[in-house]
Amino acid sequence: MKLGKKKIFSLALILVLVIALLSGCVQTAPTEETSKEVKNSSIILATTTSTENSGLLDYLLPVFEKDTGIKVKVVAVGTGKALKMGEDGEADVLLVHAKSSEEAFVKAGHGLERFDVMYNDFVIIGPKNDPAKLYENASNDVIKAFKLINKGNAKFVSRGDDSGTHKKEKKFWEEAGIEPKGDWYLSAGKGMGDVIQMANEIEGYTLSDRATYLSMKDKIDLEILVEGDNKLFNQYGVIAVNPNKNEKINNDGAQKFIDWILGEKAQGLIKAFGKDKFSKPLFIPNAR
Amino acid sequence: MGEIWEGFKDAYNLLISFDEEVYKIILLSLYVSLTATFVSSFFSVPAGIFLGIVDFKFKKVVVRGIYTLMSMPPVIAGLVVFLLISRKGPFGFLGLSFTPAAMIIAQTCLVIPIITGIVYNGTKQKGQRIKMVAKTLGADKFQTLSLLLKELRVNVFTGIVTGYGRAISEVGAVMIVGGNIKGYTRVMTTSIAMLQSMGDYSMAIAIGIVLIMISFVINGILYNFQQGE
């Protein structure tokens, strides 16, 4: 008798579970007339560490999910790796900042089209006592500042991870005619936050995007010493990965994301982000 | 699949190219982990034997503590060591953060409980019996201890090999305290983590293969040593 009771109970439990599952599926199915499959309800966004570390994505994506019902899975890596993920068809859409590499990516047929989304800028940060005297002599001239760091008795911490920031930094050394090598140049192979921590620890200089620096400002003793040079301008672009890569790419979701982030609402949100905390926006929207 | 095959080819080319950077990484890995293992053994082997043959108050608590620390996540060891040696920390004046010395300290913290635990276990099992045998043969204290060490040879080596294996293979602690600086604190495990994040898979696989090969060779040497005599 007891067994019978148990059996009935477990059958009832299974029935309840099945009903719950079914109703769950019905609810997650989009209520539009097109009967989309469940796989279209999420996209993978490969992006840079700066968009995630600064908190921009945590602020934007819930709104996007509410507007479209599409869940976004964020993989925050360096620009180099994000492009590689696109190449391998491991992501649906990219939000990165290395324009020339992005254009080459589209040209090679890995992505469909590249759009400007927003920009922020890079700054050179360093210790308050500023041993290389950047603030005095090169507060808005990045190339001169790099030469001073190399000449002075100062350490420089590099991302060294093939990210957009690292690519930019390498360009500056090239322009300054300096080969970054030696005890003074530390190549960390880590993300922006880690590198800022490291520069703070060893009292060295580094090149950072403004957003990540501002989000960590209270925890460190580094200050902005060089800013406002045109060369420090940092443009972000969005690209949908070519859906021919494999079956799993959700191009539909990627297009929806692109349309949304280039749209008026998202651009307004980007403009407002960080204003209350830092009294100016961290990213300036510039979608056409 | 192609990428993995490429990785094997790269690994082969890496090793025969005698590329200075790669060998620096390999040698630093060995240097840091072997030093940490050596320093740990110095403290842990006597401590483990002592725990195994001497009874004292709170021994159970101490032993339980050591067993817990045996499975301490490397990231936590790294974090604790980093907080102690960072510029704001109590040992900040030593200027140890992001140096190979810091990596050795962090790995030593990880390996000490492992060797202590394994040696203690062996001593606990054999200690009483050996004491009895020594007593029957009329040995003095010193002779008893040397007999004990001889009998515990295998346990001590097992402890050292296990501890070394833990040190050479961990990435969390050395990443935090060493910082993966090129040519200075970059070891095999942090290289692999970095290459993966850069999307350079074949090089990551290559260094991974090298790491496994080195572990195999070192373990082989230690194993022979253990079996010998």
PDB file of C-alpha atoms in Angstrom, chain B:
ATOM      1  CA  MET B   1      40.792  19.390 -34.501  1.00  0.00           C
ATOM      2  CA  GLY B   2      43.108  21.227 -36.892  1.00  0.00           C
ATOM      3  CA  GLU B   3      44.067  23.664 -34.183  1.00  0.00           C
ATOM      4  CA  ILE B   4      45.109  20.888 -31.811  1.00  0.00           C
ATOM      5  CA  TRP B   5      47.260  19.248 -34.477  1.00  0.00           C
ATOM      6  CA  GLU B   6      48.819  22.656 -35.192  1.00  0.00           C
ATOM      7  CA  GLY B   7      49.518  22.923 -31.494  1.00  0.00           C
ATOM      8  CA  PHE B   8      51.479  19.695 -31.494  1.00  0.00           C
ATOM      9  CA  LYS B   9      53.509  20.843 -34.474  1.00  0.00           C
ATOM     10  CA  ASP B  10      54.127  24.189 -32.767  1.00  0.00           C
ATOM     11  CA  ALA B  11      55.205  22.438 -29.583  1.00  0.00           C
ATOM     12  CA  TYR B  12      57.797  20.460 -31.495  1.00  0.00           C
ATOM     13  CA  ASN B  13      59.058  23.547 -33.317  1.00  0.00           C
ATOM     14  CA  LEU B  14      59.143  25.502 -30.064  1.00  0.00           C
ATOM     15  CA  LEU B  15      61.365  22.989 -28.363  1.00  0.00           C
ATOM     16  CA  ILE B  16      63.842  22.617 -31.202  1.00  0.00           C
ATOM     17  CA  SER B  17      63.970  26.346 -31.942  1.00  0.00           C
ATOM     18  CA  PHE B  18      65.598  27.087 -28.560  1.00  0.00           C
ATOM     19  CA  ASP B  19      63.653  30.342 -28.499  1.00  0.00           C
ATOM     20  CA  GLU B  20      65.024  32.304 -25.568  1.00  0.00           C
ATOM     21  CA  GLU B  21      61.658  33.557 -24.354  1.00  0.00           C
ATOM     22  CA  VAL B  22      60.124  30.098 -24.238  1.00  0.00           C
ATOM     23  CA  TYR B  23      63.064  28.651 -22.336  1.00  0.00           C
ATOM     24  CA  LYS B  24      62.997  31.569 -19.911  1.00  0.00           C
ATOM     25  CA  ILE B  25      59.365  30.751 -19.166  1.00  0.00           C
ATOM     26  CA  ILE B  26      60.099  27.050 -18.702  1.00  0.00           C
ATOM     27  CA  LEU B  27      63.136  27.657 -16.505  1.00  0.00           C
ATOM     28  CA  LEU B  28      61.330  30.180 -14.339  1.00  0.00           C
ATOM     29  CA  SER B  29      58.481  27.694 -13.813  1.00  0.00           C
ATOM     30  CA  LEU B  30      60.941  25.059 -12.684  1.00  0.00           C
ATOM     31  CA  TYR B  31      62.919  27.488 -10.549  1.00  0.00           C
ATOM     32  CA  VAL B  32      59.889  28.869  -8.705  1.00  0.00           C
ATOM     33  CA  SER B  33      58.162  25.527  -8.146  1.00  0.00           C
ATOM     34  CA  LEU B  34      61.256  23.555  -7.184  1.00  0.00           C
ATOM     35  CA  THR B  35      62.399  26.271  -4.785  1.00  0.00           C
ATOM     36  CA  ALA B  36      58.952  26.398  -3.201  1.00  0.00           C
ATOM     37  CA  THR B  37      58.920  22.598  -2.892  1.00  0.00           C
ATOM     38  CA  PHE B  38      62.400  22.568  -1.348  1.00  0.00           C
ATOM     39  CA  VAL B  39      61.607  25.294   1.184  1.00  0.00           C
ATOM     40  CA  SER B  40      58.333  23.583   2.087  1.00  0.00           C
ATOM     41  CA  SER B  41      60.019  20.197   2.555  1.00  0.00           C
ATOM     42  CA  PHE B  42      62.508  21.788   4.904  1.00  0.00           C
ATOM     43  CA  PHE B  43      59.685  22.752   7.258  1.00  0.00           C
ATOM     44  CA  SER B  44      57.066  20.154   6.469  1.00  0.00           C
ATOM     45  CA  VAL B  45      58.962  16.869   6.751  1.00  0.00           C
ATOM     46  CA  PRO B  46      60.072  17.452  10.379  1.00  0.00           C
ATOM     47  CA  ALA B  47      56.667  18.921  11.225  1.00  0.00           C
ATOM     48  CA  GLY B  48      54.839  15.921   9.765  1.00  0.00           C
ATOM     49  CA  ILE B  49      57.022  13.414  11.622  1.00  0.00           C
ATOM     50  CA  PHE B  50      56.699  15.383  14.847  1.00  0.00           C
ATOM     51  CA  LEU B  51      52.907  15.406  14.542  1.00  0.00           C
ATOM     52  CA  GLY B  52      52.917  11.675  13.848  1.00  0.00           C
ATOM     53  CA  ILE B  53      54.870  10.566  16.910  1.00  0.00           C
ATOM     54  CA  VAL B  54      54.254  13.218  19.573  1.00  0.00           C
ATOM     55  CA  ASP B  55      50.939  13.636  21.371  1.00  0.00           C
ATOM     56  CA  PHE B  56      49.879  17.008  22.703  1.00  0.00           C
ATOM     57  CA  LYS B  57      46.769  19.001  23.523  1.00  0.00           C
ATOM     58  CA  PHE B  58      44.684  20.264  20.570  1.00  0.00           C
ATOM     59  CA  LYS B  59      46.487  17.865  18.216  1.00  0.00           C
ATOM     60  CA  LYS B  60      43.178  16.899  16.597  1.00  0.00           C
ATOM     61  CA  VAL B  61      42.424  20.529  15.800  1.00  0.00           C
ATOM     62  CA  VAL B  62      45.884  21.081  14.308  1.00  0.00           C
ATOM     63  CA  VAL B  63      45.626  17.980  12.132  1.00  0.00           C
ATOM     64  CA  ARG B  64      42.177  18.945  10.948  1.00  0.00           C
ATOM     65  CA  GLY B  65      43.464  22.401  10.116  1.00  0.00           C
ATOM     66  CA  ILE B  66      46.286  20.936   8.047  1.00  0.00           C
ATOM     67  CA  TYR B  67      43.908  18.648   6.165  1.00  0.00           C
ATOM     68  CA  THR B  68      41.690  21.641   5.384  1.00  0.00           C
ATOM     69  CA  LEU B  69      44.649  23.680   4.142  1.00  0.00           C
ATOM     70  CA  MET B  70      45.714  20.764   1.908  1.00  0.00           C
ATOM     71  CA  SER B  71      42.816  21.621  -0.367  1.00  0.00           C
ATOM     72  CA  MET B  72      43.182  25.397  -0.169  1.00  0.00           C
ATOM     73  CA  PRO B  73      42.332  27.007  -3.517  1.00  0.00           C
ATOM     74  CA  PRO B  74      45.505  28.591  -4.974  1.00  0.00           C
ATOM     75  CA  VAL B  75      43.586  31.789  -5.687  1.00  0.00           C
ATOM     76  CA  ILE B  76      42.981  32.267  -1.961  1.00  0.00           C
ATOM     77  CA  ALA B  77      46.657  31.644  -1.144  1.00  0.00           C
ATOM     78  CA  GLY B  78      47.551  34.175  -3.830  1.00  0.00           C
ATOM     79  CA  LEU B  79      45.098  36.714  -2.501  1.00  0.00           C
ATOM     80  CA  VAL B  80      46.301  36.397   1.112  1.00  0.00           C
ATOM     81  CA  VAL B  81      49.976  36.621   0.144  1.00  0.00           C
ATOM     82  CA  PHE B  82      49.245  39.552  -2.151  1.00  0.00           C
ATOM     83  CA  LEU B  83      47.436  41.480   0.587  1.00  0.00           C
ATOM     84  CA  LEU B  84      50.371  40.911   2.951  1.00  0.00           C
ATOM     85  CA  ILE B  85      53.133  41.981   0.527  1.00  0.00           C
ATOM     86  CA  SER B  86      51.355  44.692  -1.476  1.00  0.00           C
ATOM     87  CA  ARG B  87      52.469  48.276  -0.922  1.00  0.00           C
ATOM     88  CA  LYS B  88      49.600  48.953   1.463  1.00  0.00           C
ATOM     89  CA  GLY B  89      50.107  45.668   3.313  1.00  0.00           C
ATOM     90  CA  PRO B  90      52.153  44.993   6.454  1.00  0.00           C
ATOM     91  CA  PHE B  91      55.168  43.735   4.462  1.00  0.00           C
ATOM     92  CA  GLY B  92      54.884  46.372   1.747  1.00  0.00           C
ATOM     93  CA  PHE B  93      58.282  47.869   2.642  1.00  0.00           C
ATOM     94  CA  LEU B  94      59.996  44.736   1.288  1.00  0.00           C
ATOM     95  CA  GLY B  95      58.858  45.601  -2.234  1.00  0.00           C
ATOM     96  CA  LEU B  96      58.052  42.002  -3.088  1.00  0.00           C
ATOM     97  CA  SER B  97      54.876  42.383  -5.144  1.00  0.00           C
ATOM     98  CA  PHE B  98      55.167  41.159  -8.753  1.00  0.00           C
ATOM     99  CA  THR B  99      58.523  39.422  -8.220  1.00  0.00           C
ATOM    100  CA  PRO B 100      59.564  35.761  -8.518  1.00  0.00           C
ATOM    101  CA  ALA B 101      60.176  35.806  -4.738  1.00  0.00           C
ATOM    102  CA  ALA B 102      56.495  36.540  -4.164  1.00  0.00           C
ATOM    103  CA  MET B 103      55.569  33.586  -6.376  1.00  0.00           C
ATOM    104  CA  ILE B 104      57.823  31.298  -4.327  1.00  0.00           C
ATOM    105  CA  ILE B 105      56.221  32.518  -1.082  1.00  0.00           C
ATOM    106  CA  ALA B 106      52.697  31.916  -2.383  1.00  0.00           C
ATOM    107  CA  GLN B 107      53.504  28.421  -3.667  1.00  0.00           C
ATOM    108  CA  THR B 108      55.313  27.563  -0.426  1.00  0.00           C
ATOM    109  CA  CYS B 109      52.116  28.407   1.472  1.00  0.00           C
ATOM    110  CA  LEU B 110      50.228  25.996  -0.775  1.00  0.00           C
ATOM    111  CA  VAL B 111      52.733  23.144  -0.591  1.00  0.00           C
ATOM    112  CA  ILE B 112      53.543  23.158   3.158  1.00  0.00           C
ATOM    113  CA  PRO B 113      50.195  21.672   4.246  1.00  0.00           C
ATOM    114  CA  ILE B 114      50.300  19.033   1.516  1.00  0.00           C
ATOM    115  CA  ILE B 115      53.723  17.651   2.437  1.00  0.00           C
ATOM    116  CA  THR B 116      53.001  17.946   6.167  1.00  0.00           C
ATOM    117  CA  GLY B 117      49.713  16.074   5.794  1.00  0.00           C
ATOM    118  CA  ILE B 118      51.150  13.226   3.739  1.00  0.00           C
ATOM    119  CA  VAL B 119      54.210  12.769   5.979  1.00  0.00           C
ATOM    120  CA  TYR B 120      52.013  12.872   9.085  1.00  0.00           C
ATOM    121  CA  ASN B 121      49.747  10.203   7.656  1.00  0.00           C
ATOM    122  CA  GLY B 122      52.650   7.854   6.979  1.00  0.00           C
ATOM    123  CA  THR B 123      54.217   8.470  10.377  1.00  0.00           C
ATOM    124  CA  LYS B 124      50.947   7.806  12.161  1.00  0.00           C
ATOM    125  CA  GLN B 125      50.603   4.426  10.456  1.00  0.00           C
ATOM    126  CA  LYS B 126      54.190   3.210  10.844  1.00  0.00           C
ATOM    127  CA  GLY B 127      55.426   5.174  13.835  1.00  0.00           C
ATOM    128  CA  GLN B 128      54.139   2.959  16.634  1.00  0.00           C
ATOM    129  CA  ARG B 129      55.338  -0.251  15.023  1.00  0.00           C
ATOM    130  CA  ILE B 130      58.815   1.126  14.393  1.00  0.00           C
ATOM    131  CA  LYS B 131      59.040   2.397  17.956  1.00  0.00           C
ATOM    132  CA  MET B 132      58.251  -1.116  19.181  1.00  0.00           C
ATOM    133  CA  VAL B 133      60.829  -2.721  16.908  1.00  0.00           C
ATOM    134  CA  ALA B 134      63.493  -0.222  17.940  1.00  0.00           C
ATOM    135  CA  LYS B 135      62.721  -0.800  21.589  1.00  0.00           C
ATOM    136  CA  THR B 136      63.086  -4.563  21.211  1.00  0.00           C
ATOM    137  CA  LEU B 137      66.423  -4.110  19.497  1.00  0.00           C
ATOM    138  CA  GLY B 138      67.551  -1.806  22.274  1.00  0.00           C
ATOM    139  CA  ALA B 139      68.017   1.315  20.147  1.00  0.00           C
ATOM    140  CA  ASP B 140      68.444   4.745  21.695  1.00  0.00           C
ATOM    141  CA  LYS B 141      66.361   7.769  20.749  1.00  0.00           C
ATOM    142  CA  PHE B 142      68.577   8.904  17.895  1.00  0.00           C
ATOM    143  CA  GLN B 143      68.737   5.424  16.345  1.00  0.00           C
ATOM    144  CA  THR B 144      64.970   5.144  16.608  1.00  0.00           C
ATOM    145  CA  LEU B 145      64.552   8.387  14.714  1.00  0.00           C
ATOM    146  CA  SER B 146      66.950   7.383  11.946  1.00  0.00           C
ATOM    147  CA  LEU B 147      65.160   4.044  11.597  1.00  0.00           C
ATOM    148  CA  LEU B 148      61.887   5.905  11.385  1.00  0.00           C
ATOM    149  CA  LEU B 149      63.211   8.197   8.646  1.00  0.00           C
ATOM    150  CA  LYS B 150      64.470   5.215   6.684  1.00  0.00           C
ATOM    151  CA  GLU B 151      61.109   3.485   6.897  1.00  0.00           C
ATOM    152  CA  LEU B 152      59.247   6.675   5.998  1.00  0.00           C
ATOM    153  CA  ARG B 153      61.344   7.268   2.884  1.00  0.00           C
ATOM    154  CA  VAL B 154      58.491   6.431   0.523  1.00  0.00           C
ATOM    155  CA  ASN B 155      55.970   8.646   2.314  1.00  0.00           C
ATOM    156  CA  VAL B 156      58.344  11.595   2.340  1.00  0.00           C
ATOM    157  CA  PHE B 157      58.951  11.292  -1.396  1.00  0.00           C
ATOM    158  CA  THR B 158      55.272  10.880  -2.115  1.00  0.00           C
ATOM    159  CA  GLY B 159      54.663  14.072  -0.173  1.00  0.00           C
ATOM    160  CA  ILE B 160      57.383  15.971  -2.012  1.00  0.00           C
ATOM    161  CA  VAL B 161      56.256  14.771  -5.453  1.00  0.00           C
ATOM    162  CA  THR B 162      52.634  15.623  -4.713  1.00  0.00           C
ATOM    163  CA  GLY B 163      53.608  19.042  -3.397  1.00  0.00           C
ATOM    164  CA  TYR B 164      55.756  19.760  -6.427  1.00  0.00           C
ATOM    165  CA  GLY B 165      52.936  18.661  -8.725  1.00  0.00           C
ATOM    166  CA  ARG B 166      50.638  21.113  -7.026  1.00  0.00           C
ATOM    167  CA  ALA B 167      53.174  23.943  -7.308  1.00  0.00           C
ATOM    168  CA  ILE B 168      54.108  23.531 -10.980  1.00  0.00           C
ATOM    169  CA  SER B 169      50.497  23.173 -12.111  1.00  0.00           C
ATOM    170  CA  GLU B 170      48.773  25.992 -10.242  1.00  0.00           C
ATOM    171  CA  VAL B 171      47.961  29.264 -11.945  1.00  0.00           C
ATOM    172  CA  GLY B 172      45.775  31.257  -9.556  1.00  0.00           C
ATOM    173  CA  ALA B 173      48.376  32.166  -6.955  1.00  0.00           C
ATOM    174  CA  VAL B 174      51.299  33.013  -9.267  1.00  0.00           C
ATOM    175  CA  MET B 175      49.004  35.053 -11.508  1.00  0.00           C
ATOM    176  CA  ILE B 176      47.948  37.251  -8.591  1.00  0.00           C
ATOM    177  CA  VAL B 177      51.289  37.753  -6.842  1.00  0.00           C
ATOM    178  CA  GLY B 178      53.564  37.549  -9.892  1.00  0.00           C
ATOM    179  CA  GLY B 179      51.444  39.426 -12.399  1.00  0.00           C
ATOM    180  CA  ASN B 180      52.568  37.485 -15.483  1.00  0.00           C
ATOM    181  CA  ILE B 181      55.211  40.072 -16.479  1.00  0.00           C
ATOM    182  CA  LYS B 182      56.977  39.171 -19.702  1.00  0.00           C
ATOM    183  CA  GLY B 183      60.513  37.931 -19.172  1.00  0.00           C
ATOM    184  CA  TYR B 184      60.301  38.434 -15.407  1.00  0.00           C
ATOM    185  CA  THR B 185      57.410  36.633 -13.697  1.00  0.00           C
ATOM    186  CA  ARG B 186      55.832  34.811 -16.618  1.00  0.00           C
ATOM    187  CA  VAL B 187      55.624  31.055 -16.047  1.00  0.00           C
ATOM    188  CA  MET B 188      54.082  28.266 -18.103  1.00  0.00           C
ATOM    189  CA  THR B 189      50.652  28.254 -16.484  1.00  0.00           C
ATOM    190  CA  THR B 190      50.185  32.035 -16.634  1.00  0.00           C
ATOM    191  CA  SER B 191      51.377  32.006 -20.259  1.00  0.00           C
ATOM    192  CA  ILE B 192      48.738  29.444 -21.131  1.00  0.00           C
ATOM    193  CA  ALA B 193      45.998  31.478 -19.441  1.00  0.00           C
ATOM    194  CA  MET B 194      47.167  34.622 -21.237  1.00  0.00           C
ATOM    195  CA  LEU B 195      47.553  32.993 -24.669  1.00  0.00           C
ATOM    196  CA  GLN B 196      44.057  31.570 -24.344  1.00  0.00           C
ATOM    197  CA  SER B 197      42.674  35.038 -23.567  1.00  0.00           C
ATOM    198  CA  MET B 198      44.487  36.386 -26.620  1.00  0.00           C
ATOM    199  CA  GLY B 199      43.038  33.656 -28.831  1.00  0.00           C
ATOM    200  CA  ASP B 200      46.486  32.216 -29.595  1.00  0.00           C
ATOM    201  CA  TYR B 201      45.414  28.614 -29.051  1.00  0.00           C
ATOM    202  CA  SER B 202      48.183  26.757 -30.846  1.00  0.00           C
ATOM    203  CA  MET B 203      50.910  28.401 -28.783  1.00  0.00           C
ATOM    204  CA  ALA B 204      48.865  27.725 -25.629  1.00  0.00           C
ATOM    205  CA  ILE B 205      48.597  24.050 -26.551  1.00  0.00           C
ATOM    206  CA  ALA B 206      52.324  23.958 -27.306  1.00  0.00           C
ATOM    207  CA  ILE B 207      53.303  25.286 -23.888  1.00  0.00           C
ATOM    208  CA  GLY B 208      50.724  22.966 -22.304  1.00  0.00           C
ATOM    209  CA  ILE B 209      52.374  19.971 -23.932  1.00  0.00           C
ATOM    210  CA  VAL B 210      55.777  21.137 -22.704  1.00  0.00           C
ATOM    211  CA  LEU B 211      54.381  21.480 -19.179  1.00  0.00           C
ATOM    212  CA  ILE B 212      52.979  17.964 -19.189  1.00  0.00           C
ATOM    213  CA  MET B 213      56.226  16.555 -20.580  1.00  0.00           C
ATOM    214  CA  ILE B 214      58.292  18.251 -17.897  1.00  0.00           C
ATOM    215  CA  SER B 215      55.978  16.971 -15.173  1.00  0.00           C
ATOM    216  CA  PHE B 216      56.309  13.492 -16.629  1.00  0.00           C
ATOM    217  CA  VAL B 217      60.107  13.607 -16.668  1.00  0.00           C
ATOM    218  CA  ILE B 218      60.459  15.058 -13.159  1.00  0.00           C
ATOM    219  CA  ASN B 219      57.961  12.593 -11.753  1.00  0.00           C
ATOM    220  CA  GLY B 220      59.852   9.795 -13.470  1.00  0.00           C
ATOM    221  CA  ILE B 221      63.124  10.865 -11.865  1.00  0.00           C
ATOM    222  CA  LEU B 222      61.561  11.159  -8.421  1.00  0.00           C
ATOM    223  CA  TYR B 223      59.780   7.844  -8.826  1.00  0.00           C
ATOM    224  CA  ASN B 224      63.038   6.085  -9.677  1.00  0.00           C
ATOM    225  CA  PHE B 225      64.655   7.711  -6.698  1.00  0.00           C
ATOM    226  CA  GLN B 226      61.806   6.462  -4.523  1.00  0.00           C
ATOM    227  CA  GLN B 227      62.087   2.915  -5.831  1.00  0.00           C
ATOM    228  CA  GLY B 228      65.871   2.829  -5.717  1.00  0.00           C
ATOM    229  CA  GLU B 229      68.243   2.028  -2.848  1.00  0.00           C
TER     230      GLU B 229
END
